């Protein structure tokens, strides 16, 4: 199935999305702030990025702007 990166600073949202996505057979990686999201993205390109807008360090718009420079085709859901 898909490798999905979930970037959200709210633990309960990360937990809920992990449970739901793993039940469907997806591999889930987590990031709790914008810098961690970029680091996880660079470790291994995900198939999909679920990205929160309001996060510490870098917000979702800043993260997406950086990722789009490197990968204009990555599917992203805010």
mmCIF file of C-alpha atoms in Angstrom, residues 13-73:
data_model
loop_
_atom_site.group_PDB
_atom_site.id
_atom_site.type_symbol
_atom_site.label_atom_id
_atom_site.label_comp_id
_atom_site.label_asym_id
_atom_site.label_seq_id
_atom_site.Cartn_x
_atom_site.Cartn_y
_atom_site.Cartn_z
ATOM 1 C CA UNK A 13 -4.905 13.788 15.252
ATOM 2 C CA UNK A 14 -1.647 11.970 14.495
ATOM 3 C CA UNK A 15 -2.813 8.997 16.546
ATOM 4 C CA UNK A 16 -6.272 8.831 14.947
ATOM 5 C CA UNK A 17 -4.908 9.114 11.411
ATOM 6 C CA UNK A 18 -2.281 6.464 12.142
ATOM 7 C CA UNK A 19 -4.895 4.015 13.400
ATOM 8 C CA UNK A 20 -7.221 4.586 10.454
ATOM 9 C CA UNK A 21 -4.518 4.476 7.796
ATOM 10 C CA UNK A 22 -2.721 1.441 9.219
ATOM 11 C CA UNK A 23 -6.021 -0.447 9.402
ATOM 12 C CA UNK A 24 -6.213 0.046 5.634
ATOM 13 C CA UNK A 25 -2.707 -1.349 5.218
ATOM 14 C CA UNK A 26 -0.762 1.871 4.714
ATOM 15 C CA UNK A 27 2.645 2.612 6.160
ATOM 16 C CA UNK A 28 2.464 5.786 8.261
ATOM 17 C CA UNK A 29 5.305 8.080 9.258
ATOM 18 C CA UNK A 30 4.787 10.994 11.633
ATOM 19 C CA UNK A 31 6.078 14.531 12.119
ATOM 20 C CA UNK A 32 4.989 16.947 14.841
ATOM 21 C CA UNK A 33 6.369 20.177 13.355
ATOM 22 C CA UNK A 34 7.422 21.630 10.028
ATOM 23 C CA UNK A 35 11.124 20.914 10.398
ATOM 24 C CA UNK A 36 10.441 17.279 11.278
ATOM 25 C CA UNK A 37 8.105 17.006 8.281
ATOM 26 C CA UNK A 38 10.862 18.166 5.929
ATOM 27 C CA UNK A 39 13.359 15.797 7.544
ATOM 28 C CA UNK A 40 10.997 12.823 7.157
ATOM 29 C CA UNK A 41 10.240 13.796 3.572
ATOM 30 C CA UNK A 42 13.959 13.886 2.766
ATOM 31 C CA UNK A 43 14.632 10.510 4.411
ATOM 32 C CA UNK A 44 12.219 8.854 2.013
ATOM 33 C CA UNK A 45 9.734 10.465 -0.365
ATOM 34 C CA UNK A 46 6.213 9.496 0.737
ATOM 35 C CA UNK A 47 3.408 8.592 -1.648
ATOM 36 C CA UNK A 48 1.172 11.157 0.083
ATOM 37 C CA UNK A 49 1.675 13.992 2.571
ATOM 38 C CA UNK A 50 -1.124 14.905 4.983
ATOM 39 C CA UNK A 51 -0.049 18.362 6.109
ATOM 40 C CA UNK A 52 -1.368 20.592 8.877
ATOM 41 C CA UNK A 53 -1.187 24.325 8.201
ATOM 42 C CA UNK A 54 -0.640 25.646 11.734
ATOM 43 C CA UNK A 55 2.485 23.919 13.091
ATOM 44 C CA UNK A 56 5.489 25.101 15.091
ATOM 45 C CA UNK A 57 8.890 25.898 13.580
ATOM 46 C CA UNK A 58 7.616 25.976 9.969
ATOM 47 C CA UNK A 59 3.961 26.155 9.069
ATOM 48 C CA UNK A 60 2.395 23.939 6.424
ATOM 49 C CA UNK A 61 2.661 26.591 3.717
ATOM 50 C CA UNK A 62 6.404 26.955 4.323
ATOM 51 C CA UNK A 63 6.871 23.185 4.280
ATOM 52 C CA UNK A 64 4.921 22.842 1.049
ATOM 53 C CA UNK A 65 6.841 25.690 -0.594
ATOM 54 C CA UNK A 66 10.142 23.941 0.166
ATOM 55 C CA UNK A 67 8.882 20.530 -0.961
ATOM 56 C CA UNK A 68 7.487 21.949 -4.228
ATOM 57 C CA UNK A 69 10.980 23.210 -5.112
ATOM 58 C CA UNK A 70 12.225 19.624 -4.932
ATOM 59 C CA UNK A 71 9.127 17.686 -5.929
ATOM 60 C CA UNK A 72 6.324 19.490 -7.790
ATOM 61 C CA UNK A 73 4.283 16.289 -8.216
#
